[in-house]
Coordinates of C-alpha atoms in Angstrom, one line a residue:
Chain A
M4 CA -20.5 -39.4 27.3
A5 CA -22.3 -41.1 24.5
P6 CA -23.9 -38.9 21.9
P7 CA -27.7 -38.6 22.4
G8 CA -29.7 -41.0 20.2
P9 CA -31.9 -39.8 17.4
L10 CA -35.1 -40.1 19.4
R11 CA -33.6 -38.0 22.2
R12 CA -32.4 -35.4 19.7
A13 CA -35.8 -35.2 18.0
Y14 CA -37.4 -34.6 21.4
D15 CA -35.0 -31.9 22.4
W16 CA -35.5 -30.2 19.1
T17 CA -39.2 -30.3 19.4
A18 CA -39.1 -29.1 23.1
A19 CA -37.0 -26.2 22.0
H20 CA -39.5 -25.2 19.3
T21 CA -42.6 -25.3 21.4
P22 CA -45.0 -22.4 21.1
W23 CA -44.0 -21.1 24.5
S24 CA -40.2 -21.2 23.8
A25 CA -38.2 -18.0 23.5
W26 CA -37.4 -19.1 20.0
A27 CA -41.1 -18.9 18.8
W28 CA -41.5 -15.4 20.2
R29 CA -38.2 -14.3 18.6
N30 CA -39.4 -15.4 15.2
T31 CA -42.8 -13.9 15.7
A32 CA -41.3 -10.6 16.7
L33 CA -39.1 -10.7 13.7
V34 CA -41.8 -11.3 11.1
A35 CA -44.2 -9.0 12.9
A36 CA -41.6 -6.2 12.9
S37 CA -41.4 -6.5 9.1
I38 CA -44.9 -5.2 8.7
P39 CA -44.3 -1.4 9.4
V40 CA -41.1 -1.4 7.3
A41 CA -43.0 -2.9 4.4
I42 CA -45.7 -0.2 4.3
P43 CA -44.0 1.9 1.6
A44 CA -43.5 -1.0 -0.7
V45 CA -47.0 -2.3 -0.1
L46 CA -48.4 1.1 -0.8
A47 CA -46.4 1.4 -3.9
I48 CA -47.6 -2.0 -5.1
A49 CA -51.1 -1.2 -4.3
Y50 CA -50.9 2.1 -6.1
T51 CA -49.4 0.6 -9.1
T52 CA -52.1 -2.0 -9.5
S53 CA -54.7 0.7 -9.2
A54 CA -52.9 3.2 -11.4
P55 CA -50.4 1.4 -13.7
G56 CA -49.6 4.7 -15.6
H57 CA -47.6 5.9 -12.6
L58 CA -45.5 2.7 -12.5
F59 CA -42.2 4.4 -12.8
K60 CA -43.0 7.1 -10.3
T61 CA -43.9 4.6 -7.7
L62 CA -41.0 2.4 -8.4
G63 CA -38.7 5.5 -8.1
F64 CA -40.3 6.3 -4.8
V65 CA -39.3 3.0 -3.3
L66 CA -35.8 3.4 -4.8
L67 CA -35.5 6.8 -3.1
L68 CA -36.5 5.2 0.2
C69 CA -33.8 2.5 0.0
P70 CA -31.2 4.5 2.1
L71 CA -33.8 4.7 4.8
L72 CA -35.2 1.2 4.6
T73 CA -32.0 -0.7 4.5
P74 CA -30.8 0.5 7.9
L75 CA -34.3 -0.1 9.3
Q76 CA -34.2 -3.7 8.1
R77 CA -30.7 -4.1 9.2
G78 CA -31.6 -2.9 12.6
R79 CA -34.6 -5.3 12.7
F80 CA -32.4 -8.3 12.2
W81 CA -29.7 -7.1 14.6
A82 CA -32.1 -6.2 17.4
L83 CA -34.4 -9.3 17.1
T84 CA -32.2 -12.2 16.0
G85 CA -28.7 -10.9 16.5
V86 CA -27.9 -11.5 12.8
D87 CA -25.5 -8.7 11.7
I88 CA -25.9 -7.8 8.0
P89 CA -22.7 -5.9 7.2
K90 CA -23.0 -2.3 5.9
I91 CA -22.0 -1.6 2.4
Q92 CA -19.1 0.9 2.5
W93 CA -18.9 3.9 0.3
P94 CA -16.0 6.2 -0.1
H95 CA -18.2 9.3 -0.2
P96 CA -21.7 10.1 1.3
W97 CA -24.5 10.1 -1.2
Y98 CA -24.8 13.9 -1.4
H99 CA -21.1 14.1 -2.4
P100 CA -20.6 14.8 -6.2
H101 CA -19.0 11.4 -6.5
G102 CA -21.5 9.7 -4.2
L103 CA -24.7 9.3 -6.1
L104 CA -23.6 7.9 -9.4
P105 CA -21.6 5.0 -8.1
R106 CA -24.5 4.1 -5.9
L107 CA -26.9 4.0 -8.8
R108 CA -24.5 1.9 -10.8
A109 CA -23.7 -0.5 -7.9
E110 CA -25.4 -3.9 -8.1
S111 CA -25.7 -3.8 -4.3
T112 CA -28.2 -0.9 -4.6
W113 CA -30.4 -3.0 -7.0
R114 CA -30.2 -6.0 -4.7
Q115 CA -31.4 -3.9 -1.9
Y116 CA -34.1 -2.5 -4.1
G117 CA -35.2 -6.0 -4.9
Y118 CA -35.4 -6.9 -1.2
H119 CA -37.5 -3.8 -0.3
L120 CA -39.9 -4.1 -3.2
L121 CA -40.4 -7.9 -3.4
V122 CA -39.2 -9.7 -0.3
S123 CA -40.3 -7.2 2.3
P124 CA -44.0 -7.2 1.3
L125 CA -44.0 -11.0 1.2
T126 CA -42.5 -11.2 4.7
A127 CA -45.0 -8.7 5.9
L128 CA -47.7 -10.9 4.5
G129 CA -46.2 -13.8 6.3
G130 CA -46.0 -11.6 9.5
A131 CA -49.7 -10.9 9.2
L132 CA -50.4 -14.6 8.7
V133 CA -48.4 -15.4 11.9
A134 CA -50.2 -12.7 13.9
L135 CA -53.5 -14.0 12.6
G136 CA -52.4 -17.6 13.5
W137 CA -51.6 -16.6 17.1
A138 CA -54.8 -14.6 17.5
T139 CA -57.2 -17.2 16.0
G140 CA -55.4 -20.0 17.8
A141 CA -55.7 -18.3 21.1
A142 CA -59.3 -17.3 20.5
F143 CA -60.3 -20.8 19.4
A144 CA -58.3 -22.6 22.0
L145 CA -59.0 -20.3 24.9
V146 CA -62.1 -18.3 24.4
L147 CA -64.1 -21.2 23.1
S148 CA -62.5 -24.1 24.9
W149 CA -64.0 -23.6 28.4
A150 CA -67.6 -23.4 27.2
W151 CA -68.0 -27.2 26.8
A152 CA -67.0 -27.6 30.4
L153 CA -69.8 -25.5 31.8
P154 CA -73.1 -27.0 32.8
L155 CA -75.5 -27.0 29.9
R156 CA -77.7 -24.1 31.2
L157 CA -74.7 -21.8 31.6
R158 CA -73.4 -22.5 28.1
P159 CA -73.6 -19.5 25.7
T160 CA -76.5 -19.7 23.4
G161 CA -75.8 -21.3 20.1
W162 CA -73.0 -23.5 21.5
T163 CA -73.0 -27.0 20.4
Q164 CA -70.8 -30.0 20.7
D165 CA -69.3 -29.2 17.3
Y166 CA -67.5 -26.3 19.0
V167 CA -65.1 -28.7 20.4
A168 CA -63.6 -28.9 16.9
F169 CA -62.8 -25.2 17.2
T170 CA -60.8 -25.9 20.3
V171 CA -58.9 -28.6 18.6
L172 CA -58.3 -26.4 15.7
G173 CA -57.1 -23.6 18.1
V174 CA -54.6 -25.8 19.8
L175 CA -53.3 -27.1 16.4
L176 CA -53.0 -23.5 15.2
L177 CA -51.0 -22.5 18.3
I178 CA -48.7 -25.4 17.7
A179 CA -48.3 -24.7 13.9
T180 CA -47.9 -20.9 14.2
P181 CA -44.3 -21.0 15.6
W182 CA -43.4 -23.3 12.7
L183 CA -44.8 -20.9 10.1
A184 CA -43.0 -18.0 11.9
A185 CA -39.8 -20.0 11.8
L186 CA -40.1 -20.7 8.1
I187 CA -40.9 -17.1 7.2
A188 CA -38.1 -15.8 9.5
R189 CA -35.7 -18.2 8.0
L190 CA -36.5 -17.4 4.5
D191 CA -36.5 -13.7 5.3
T192 CA -33.1 -13.8 7.1
H193 CA -31.6 -15.8 4.2
A194 CA -32.9 -13.3 1.6
A195 CA -31.8 -10.3 3.6
T196 CA -28.2 -11.5 4.1
I197 CA -28.0 -12.2 0.4
L198 CA -29.7 -9.0 -0.8
L199 CA -28.9 -6.4 1.8
G200 CA -25.3 -7.2 2.7
P201 CA -22.3 -6.8 0.6
N202 CA -21.4 -9.2 -2.1
R203 CA -19.0 -11.7 -0.5
A204 CA -16.8 -12.1 -3.6
R205 CA -16.6 -8.3 -4.0
E206 CA -16.0 -7.9 -0.3
L207 CA -13.1 -10.3 -0.5
E208 CA -11.8 -8.4 -3.5
R209 CA -12.0 -5.2 -1.6
R210 CA -10.2 -6.7 1.4
V211 CA -7.4 -7.9 -0.9
E212 CA -7.1 -4.4 -2.3
D213 CA -7.0 -3.0 1.2
L214 CA -4.3 -5.4 2.3
A215 CA -2.2 -4.7 -0.8
E216 CA -2.5 -1.0 -0.2
S217 CA -1.6 -1.3 3.5
R218 CA 1.3 -3.6 2.6
A219 CA 2.5 -1.0 0.1
D220 CA 2.2 1.7 2.8
I221 CA 4.3 -0.4 5.2
L222 CA 7.0 -0.9 2.5
D223 CA 7.0 2.8 1.8
A224 CA 7.3 3.6 5.5
A225 CA 10.3 1.2 5.9
D226 CA 11.9 2.7 2.9
L227 CA 11.4 6.2 4.2
E228 CA 13.0 5.1 7.5
R229 CA 16.0 3.7 5.7
R230 CA 16.5 6.9 3.9
R231 CA 16.2 8.9 7.1
I232 CA 18.8 6.8 8.8
E233 CA 21.1 7.2 5.8
R234 CA 20.7 11.0 5.9
D235 CA 21.4 11.0 9.6
L236 CA 24.5 8.9 9.2
H237 CA 25.7 10.9 6.3
D238 CA 25.1 14.3 7.9
G239 CA 26.3 13.3 11.4
A240 CA 28.7 10.4 11.9
Q241 CA 30.2 10.3 8.5
Q242 CA 31.1 13.9 8.4
R243 CA 32.7 13.8 11.8
L244 CA 34.7 10.7 10.9
V245 CA 36.0 12.4 7.7
S246 CA 36.9 15.4 9.7
L247 CA 38.7 13.3 12.3
A248 CA 40.6 11.4 9.7
M249 CA 41.5 14.6 8.0
N250 CA 42.8 16.0 11.2
L251 CA 44.8 12.9 11.9
G252 CA 46.2 13.1 8.3
I253 CA 47.2 16.8 8.9
A254 CA 48.9 15.7 12.1
R255 CA 50.7 13.0 10.3
A256 CA 51.9 15.3 7.6
T257 CA 52.9 18.3 9.8
L258 CA 54.2 16.7 13.0
T259 CA 57.3 15.2 11.5
D260 CA 59.6 15.8 14.4
L261 CA 57.6 13.6 16.8
P262 CA 59.2 10.4 18.3
P263 CA 58.6 7.3 16.2
E264 CA 56.2 5.8 18.9
A265 CA 54.0 8.9 18.7
R266 CA 54.0 8.9 14.9
A267 CA 53.1 5.2 14.9
V268 CA 50.1 5.9 17.1
I269 CA 49.0 8.7 14.8
D270 CA 49.5 6.4 11.8
E271 CA 47.5 3.7 13.4
A272 CA 44.6 6.1 14.4
H273 CA 44.6 7.6 10.9
R274 CA 44.3 4.2 9.3
E275 CA 41.5 3.1 11.7
A276 CA 39.6 6.3 11.1
K277 CA 39.7 5.7 7.3
E278 CA 38.6 2.1 7.8
A279 CA 35.7 3.3 9.9
I280 CA 34.7 5.6 7.1
E281 CA 34.9 2.7 4.6
E282 CA 32.7 0.6 6.9
L283 CA 30.2 3.3 7.5
S284 CA 30.0 4.0 3.7
N285 CA 29.3 0.2 3.1
L286 CA 26.7 0.2 5.7
V287 CA 25.0 3.3 4.4
R288 CA 25.1 1.8 0.8
G289 CA 23.3 -1.3 2.2
L290 CA 20.6 0.8 3.7
H291 CA 19.7 3.2 0.9
P292 CA 22.5 5.0 -0.9
A293 CA 22.1 8.7 -1.3
V294 CA 23.0 8.4 -5.0
L295 CA 19.9 6.3 -5.5
E296 CA 17.6 8.9 -4.1
D297 CA 19.4 11.9 -5.8
R298 CA 20.2 10.4 -9.2
G299 CA 18.1 7.2 -9.6
L300 CA 18.8 3.6 -10.4
D301 CA 21.1 4.2 -13.3
A302 CA 23.7 6.1 -11.3
A303 CA 23.4 3.9 -8.2
I304 CA 23.8 0.7 -10.2
S305 CA 26.8 2.1 -12.1
G306 CA 28.3 2.8 -8.7
I307 CA 28.0 -0.8 -7.6
A308 CA 29.1 -2.1 -10.9
A309 CA 32.2 0.1 -10.8
R310 CA 33.2 -1.3 -7.5
A311 CA 32.9 -4.9 -8.6
T312 CA 36.1 -6.9 -8.8
F313 CA 35.2 -8.3 -12.2
P314 CA 34.2 -6.4 -15.5
V315 CA 30.5 -5.6 -15.5
E316 CA 28.7 -4.7 -18.7
L317 CA 25.8 -2.4 -17.7
T318 CA 22.9 -1.4 -19.8
V319 CA 20.2 0.8 -18.3
D320 CA 17.2 1.8 -20.4
M321 CA 14.7 3.7 -18.2
P322 CA 12.7 6.5 -19.7
E323 CA 11.1 7.2 -16.4
R324 CA 11.9 6.7 -12.7
P325 CA 9.8 4.2 -10.8
T326 CA 8.6 4.7 -7.3
P327 CA 11.2 4.9 -4.6
T328 CA 10.2 1.6 -3.2
V329 CA 10.5 -0.2 -6.5
E330 CA 13.7 1.6 -7.1
A331 CA 15.1 0.4 -3.7
V332 CA 14.1 -3.2 -4.5
A333 CA 15.7 -3.0 -7.9
Y334 CA 18.8 -1.6 -6.4
F335 CA 18.9 -4.3 -3.8
V336 CA 18.4 -7.0 -6.5
V337 CA 21.4 -5.8 -8.5
S338 CA 23.7 -5.3 -5.5
E339 CA 22.8 -8.6 -4.0
T340 CA 23.1 -10.6 -7.2
L341 CA 26.5 -8.9 -8.0
A342 CA 27.6 -9.7 -4.4
N343 CA 26.5 -13.3 -5.0
V344 CA 28.4 -13.5 -8.3
A345 CA 31.6 -12.2 -6.6
K346 CA 31.2 -14.7 -3.7
H347 CA 30.2 -17.9 -5.5
A348 CA 30.2 -17.9 -9.2
Q349 CA 33.9 -17.6 -10.0
A350 CA 32.9 -15.5 -13.0
T351 CA 35.2 -13.5 -15.1
R352 CA 32.5 -11.2 -16.5
C353 CA 29.0 -10.2 -15.8
S354 CA 26.3 -8.3 -17.6
V355 CA 23.5 -6.3 -16.0
Q356 CA 20.5 -5.1 -18.1
V357 CA 17.8 -2.9 -16.6
R358 CA 14.9 -2.0 -18.8
R359 CA 11.6 -0.4 -18.1
R360 CA 8.7 -0.9 -20.6
A361 CA 5.5 0.8 -19.6
Q362 CA 4.7 -0.6 -16.2
L363 CA 7.3 -3.4 -16.0
L364 CA 10.9 -3.1 -14.8
T365 CA 13.0 -6.0 -16.0
I366 CA 16.4 -6.7 -14.5
I367 CA 18.5 -9.4 -16.2
V368 CA 21.8 -10.4 -14.6
S369 CA 24.0 -13.0 -16.2
D370 CA 27.5 -14.2 -15.6
N371 CA 29.8 -16.7 -17.1
G372 CA 30.5 -18.5 -13.8
I373 CA 30.1 -22.1 -12.6
G374 CA 26.3 -22.0 -12.1
G375 CA 24.5 -24.1 -9.5
A376 CA 22.9 -21.2 -7.9
D377 CA 20.0 -22.6 -5.8
P378 CA 17.4 -20.5 -3.9
A379 CA 16.9 -23.4 -1.5
G380 CA 20.5 -23.4 -0.6
G381 CA 21.5 -19.9 0.0
T382 CA 19.9 -17.2 2.3
G383 CA 21.1 -14.6 -0.3
L384 CA 18.8 -15.9 -3.1
L385 CA 16.0 -16.4 -0.5
G386 CA 16.2 -12.9 0.7
L387 CA 16.2 -11.7 -2.9
R388 CA 13.0 -13.7 -3.6
K389 CA 11.4 -12.2 -0.5
R390 CA 12.3 -8.6 -1.4
V391 CA 11.1 -9.1 -5.0
G392 CA 7.9 -10.7 -3.7
S393 CA 7.2 -7.7 -1.4
V394 CA 6.4 -5.6 -4.4
D395 CA 4.6 -8.5 -6.3
G396 CA 7.6 -9.0 -8.6
T397 CA 8.8 -12.3 -10.0
I398 CA 12.2 -13.8 -10.1
R399 CA 13.5 -16.6 -12.3
I400 CA 16.8 -18.2 -11.6
N401 CA 18.4 -20.3 -14.4
S402 CA 21.6 -21.7 -13.2
P403 CA 22.6 -25.2 -14.3
H404 CA 25.7 -26.8 -12.8
G405 CA 28.6 -25.7 -14.9
G406 CA 27.0 -22.4 -15.7
P407 CA 26.2 -19.9 -16.9
T408 CA 23.7 -18.3 -14.5
L409 CA 20.9 -16.1 -15.7
I410 CA 18.7 -14.3 -13.2
T411 CA 15.6 -12.5 -14.5
V412 CA 13.6 -10.3 -12.2
E413 CA 10.4 -8.4 -13.2
L414 CA 9.0 -5.7 -11.0
P415 CA 5.6 -4.0 -11.7
C416 CA 5.9 -0.3 -11.5
G417 CA 2.2 0.4 -11.4
L418 CA 0.0 0.7 -8.3
Chain B
M6 CA 47.4 31.4 -4.8
R7 CA 44.0 32.3 -3.7
A8 CA 41.3 29.8 -2.9
V9 CA 37.6 29.9 -1.9
I10 CA 35.8 27.1 -0.2
A11 CA 32.1 26.0 -0.2
E12 CA 31.2 23.4 2.3
D13 CA 28.1 23.5 4.6
S14 CA 29.6 21.3 7.3
V15 CA 31.6 23.7 9.6
L16 CA 33.7 20.9 11.1
L17 CA 34.9 19.8 7.7
R18 CA 35.4 23.3 6.5
I19 CA 37.8 24.2 9.3
G20 CA 39.9 21.1 8.4
L21 CA 39.8 21.8 4.7
V22 CA 41.0 25.4 5.3
K23 CA 44.0 24.0 7.2
V24 CA 44.8 21.5 4.3
L25 CA 44.5 24.4 1.8
E26 CA 46.9 26.5 3.8
M27 CA 49.3 23.6 4.1
A28 CA 49.1 23.3 0.3
G29 CA 50.2 27.0 0.1
F30 CA 46.8 28.6 -0.7
D31 CA 45.4 31.7 0.8
V32 CA 41.7 31.1 1.7
A33 CA 40.0 34.3 0.6
A34 CA 36.4 33.2 1.5
E35 CA 34.3 30.5 3.0
A36 CA 30.8 29.8 1.7
G37 CA 28.0 27.7 3.0
D38 CA 25.9 27.5 -0.2
A39 CA 26.1 27.8 -4.0
D40 CA 24.9 31.5 -4.2
S41 CA 27.5 32.8 -1.7
L42 CA 30.1 30.6 -3.5
L43 CA 29.4 32.3 -6.9
K44 CA 29.6 35.7 -5.3
A45 CA 32.9 34.8 -3.6
V46 CA 34.4 33.7 -6.8
E47 CA 33.2 36.9 -8.5
D48 CA 34.7 39.0 -5.7
H49 CA 38.0 37.3 -5.2
R50 CA 38.7 35.6 -8.6
P51 CA 40.5 32.7 -6.9
T52 CA 42.9 30.2 -8.5
L53 CA 40.9 27.3 -7.0
A54 CA 37.4 26.8 -5.7
L55 CA 37.0 23.8 -3.4
V56 CA 33.3 22.8 -3.6
D57 CA 31.0 20.3 -1.9
V58 CA 28.5 18.8 -4.3
R59 CA 25.7 18.6 -1.8
M60 CA 24.8 22.0 -0.4
P61 CA 21.8 23.9 0.9
P62 CA 19.0 24.5 0.1
G63 CA 18.3 21.3 -2.0
F64 CA 21.2 19.1 -0.9
T65 CA 21.4 17.4 -4.3
D66 CA 23.8 18.6 -7.0
E67 CA 24.0 22.4 -6.3
G68 CA 27.8 22.2 -6.2
V69 CA 28.0 20.6 -9.6
R70 CA 25.8 23.3 -11.2
A71 CA 27.9 26.0 -9.5
A72 CA 31.1 24.4 -10.7
L73 CA 29.8 24.4 -14.3
M74 CA 28.9 28.1 -14.0
I75 CA 32.3 28.9 -12.5
R76 CA 34.1 27.1 -15.3
Q77 CA 32.0 29.0 -18.0
Q78 CA 32.2 32.5 -16.4
W79 CA 35.6 32.5 -14.9
P80 CA 37.7 30.0 -16.8
D81 CA 40.8 31.0 -14.8
T82 CA 39.3 29.5 -11.7
A83 CA 39.8 25.8 -11.3
V84 CA 37.2 23.7 -9.4
L85 CA 37.7 20.7 -7.2
L86 CA 34.5 19.0 -6.3
L87 CA 34.1 16.8 -3.2
S88 CA 31.2 14.4 -3.1
Q89 CA 29.8 11.8 -0.8
Y90 CA 29.4 9.5 -3.8
V91 CA 30.8 9.6 -7.3
E92 CA 28.4 9.9 -10.3
E93 CA 30.3 9.7 -13.5
R94 CA 27.8 11.9 -15.3
Y95 CA 28.8 14.8 -13.1
A96 CA 32.4 14.3 -14.2
A97 CA 31.3 14.0 -17.8
D98 CA 29.3 17.2 -17.6
L99 CA 32.3 19.0 -16.1
L100 CA 34.8 17.6 -18.6
A101 CA 32.5 18.4 -21.5
T102 CA 33.3 22.1 -20.9
Q103 CA 37.0 22.0 -20.4
T104 CA 39.3 19.2 -19.5
G105 CA 41.7 21.1 -17.4
G106 CA 41.3 22.7 -14.0
I107 CA 38.7 20.2 -12.9
G108 CA 38.7 17.8 -10.1
Y109 CA 36.1 15.4 -8.7
L110 CA 36.9 13.4 -5.7
L111 CA 35.1 11.3 -3.0
K112 CA 34.9 13.3 0.3
Q113 CA 36.8 10.7 2.2
R114 CA 39.9 11.2 0.1
V115 CA 40.7 14.3 2.1
A116 CA 41.8 11.9 4.9
D117 CA 44.9 11.1 2.8
V118 CA 46.3 14.6 3.2
E119 CA 49.4 14.3 1.1
E120 CA 47.5 12.8 -1.9
F121 CA 44.7 15.4 -1.5
I122 CA 47.2 18.3 -1.5
D123 CA 48.7 16.8 -4.6
A124 CA 45.3 16.8 -6.2
L125 CA 44.6 20.4 -5.1
K126 CA 47.8 21.6 -6.7
R127 CA 47.3 19.6 -9.9
V128 CA 43.9 21.0 -10.4
A129 CA 44.9 24.6 -9.5
S130 CA 47.7 24.4 -12.1
G131 CA 45.1 23.4 -14.8
G132 CA 45.4 19.6 -14.4
T133 CA 42.7 17.1 -13.6
A134 CA 42.0 14.9 -10.5
L135 CA 39.3 12.3 -11.0
D136 CA 38.4 9.8 -8.3
P137 CA 39.4 6.2 -9.2
Q138 CA 35.7 5.3 -8.7
V139 CA 34.7 7.9 -11.4
V140 CA 37.2 6.4 -13.8
A141 CA 35.9 2.9 -13.0
Q142 CA 32.4 4.1 -13.8
L143 CA 33.4 5.8 -16.9
L144 CA 35.1 2.6 -18.1
L145 CA 31.8 0.9 -17.5
R146 CA 30.0 3.3 -19.8
R147 CA 31.9 2.7 -23.0
G148 CA 29.8 2.3 -26.0
G149 CA 29.1 -1.0 -27.7
G150 CA 31.0 -2.4 -30.7
P151 CA 34.3 -4.2 -30.7
D152 CA 36.0 -3.4 -27.3
P153 CA 39.3 -1.6 -27.8
L154 CA 40.0 -2.3 -24.2
E155 CA 40.4 -5.9 -25.1
R156 CA 43.6 -5.0 -26.9
L157 CA 45.3 -3.6 -23.9
T158 CA 47.4 -5.6 -21.4
P159 CA 46.3 -5.5 -17.8
R160 CA 49.3 -3.3 -17.0
E161 CA 48.3 -0.9 -19.8
R162 CA 44.8 -0.8 -18.5
E163 CA 46.1 0.2 -15.0
V164 CA 48.2 2.9 -16.6
L165 CA 45.1 4.1 -18.6
A166 CA 43.0 4.3 -15.4
L167 CA 45.6 6.3 -13.6
M168 CA 46.0 8.6 -16.6
A169 CA 42.2 9.1 -16.5
E170 CA 42.5 10.1 -12.9
G171 CA 44.7 12.9 -14.0
R172 CA 48.1 11.5 -12.8
S173 CA 51.3 12.6 -14.4
N174 CA 53.8 10.1 -15.7
A175 CA 55.8 10.5 -12.5
G176 CA 52.7 9.9 -10.4
I177 CA 51.8 6.8 -12.3
A178 CA 55.3 5.5 -12.1
A179 CA 55.3 6.1 -8.3
E180 CA 51.8 4.4 -7.9
L181 CA 52.8 1.3 -9.9
V182 CA 56.4 1.2 -8.7
V183 CA 57.9 1.3 -12.1
S184 CA 60.3 3.7 -13.9
E185 CA 59.0 6.8 -15.6
S186 CA 60.3 5.6 -19.0
A187 CA 58.3 2.4 -18.6
V188 CA 55.2 4.4 -18.0
A189 CA 56.0 6.6 -21.1
K190 CA 56.3 3.3 -23.2
H191 CA 53.0 2.0 -21.9
I192 CA 51.3 5.3 -22.8
N193 CA 52.7 5.2 -26.3
N194 CA 51.5 1.6 -26.6
I195 CA 48.0 2.6 -25.4
F196 CA 47.8 5.5 -27.9
A197 CA 49.0 3.3 -30.7
K198 CA 46.4 0.5 -29.8
L199 CA 43.6 3.0 -29.6
D200 CA 44.6 4.8 -32.8
L201 CA 45.1 8.0 -30.9
P202 CA 47.6 10.7 -31.9
V203 CA 50.2 11.2 -29.3
A204 CA 49.7 14.7 -27.8
D205 CA 51.7 16.5 -25.2
G206 CA 50.4 18.3 -22.2
D207 CA 48.5 16.7 -19.3
H208 CA 44.9 17.4 -20.2
R209 CA 45.4 16.4 -23.8
R210 CA 45.9 13.0 -22.2
V211 CA 42.6 13.1 -20.4
L212 CA 40.9 14.3 -23.6
A213 CA 42.3 11.3 -25.3
V214 CA 41.2 9.0 -22.5
L215 CA 37.7 10.5 -22.6
R216 CA 37.5 10.1 -26.3
F217 CA 38.3 6.5 -25.9
L218 CA 35.7 6.2 -23.1
D219 CA 33.2 7.3 -25.7
G220 CA 31.6 9.8 -23.2
G221 CA 34.0 12.7 -23.5
P222 CA 34.3 15.7 -25.8
A223 CA 35.2 15.1 -29.4

């Protein structure tokens, strides 16, 4: 289907904006409804012009009415045009000790005030004009139009041919009034969305804050869950396995007169039980080691470093423990990088420095290996980057081919 | 020899009692938390207390604190700590008071019953039993400056680590499958390289090791 030509579009548009269209009545209703809401401001302005000495009192009076007027205006737009002006969210009601002062300081309050004091009376004036337009137009076009059609003797006294001009004027007014209503409604709606609603930039800022907060909550929840699983494994499965392995060990040590086949079976079971313990410990360590929760990063990292197959030089300078989530990420960073060094770097020594200065935790891991670590190539480094990013940390990997590799991670410890 | 045991997991406690009896101990009391442990030690004055680090109500380091108290108040009672993980500062705290009659092992070491019995006996007779992981962590914590470890041969380093765990010359010789005299030679070399006077007695050796590790008592 071909797009309608300009002429067709102009016709459609005009047809949709005729005085008898729904659109015309909607705009009329909107501007007319502004009149009662504007009464306080109009009174205030009138009073101020007659008694300028009471300027501040009257202005204060409108300010006091703001919490009442704003919902009324919002309701007017929503009910009559379907335009939804979002509410401004406050953490506390206005009568709360922390409720009033922030409201007085907020620019949104003063934007609203501006709307109620200046725009609202203007719209009301426009509303009055529109009403007047409809009324005069109707009176001129309808009440006076039929008289000329009557026989001369039946015409009202004083009626002359000139009255035809009134009829024409009335019809013109009826056509023009919807346009006036439209203009005023449009300006009013525009002003109201800007002045009564929340500031868009601030709204976005608030949303980002909300999102950051909910992300932090999710991270904390996941971390809590890891710790719970660790605790369950430690208190349940691990203890039972240790006890099983011990009993098998006792059997091995005491039942010396068993046939060699039976001894072999016991030996095998004992070995497997010990392996299972080892596997379970590794699993638990990957989740969230108990030492991290009980004794903090320093102890947990020295645990990983001690298990490394190459010498690790460890420096931890941390006057204060960060939050459990940041701690968990830092632990993960060190354990993952040391695992990477062991797997790929062919290093003979490695150094780990963990330092906290104010709100920043810095982790520097360096090795004397072959280098060439590339976050694009390995899932390990990618996972590291994601984990660091989850707390808004940064990671820098400097690993030229031939080595050495230097990985610097910075984690913010603030909110 | 009398022993008391503090371990909140009943399952493990039953097994540990069996092992203690196998090692020739007479288990005088079983405790489930630090307070009843201290009371049991006071009542029975045992040769050895076998203590879990993590106990009610806090499940953190109650065992370590109880151990320190026992070593202070009743120096005749040796303490062997069992822990889910090793934290070298616990060991350093313990060894700061006295170097003998102290043990600190990972819980899972009890599975190797013979070695565990060996450790029990060693600690009860005033010796030391440190988990290899503790020793590895202690080695990690040496202070800065020129590294005396660099002067040791790999074999000497192995001997040093086993010494730090509390093994006797015979134990080290068995572990490394060498003769006892070879071990004695290595140890003399270590002392010479670290400028430490040769001293006799098992816990003097640990003292020397710890002085070298820069975390131990002077």
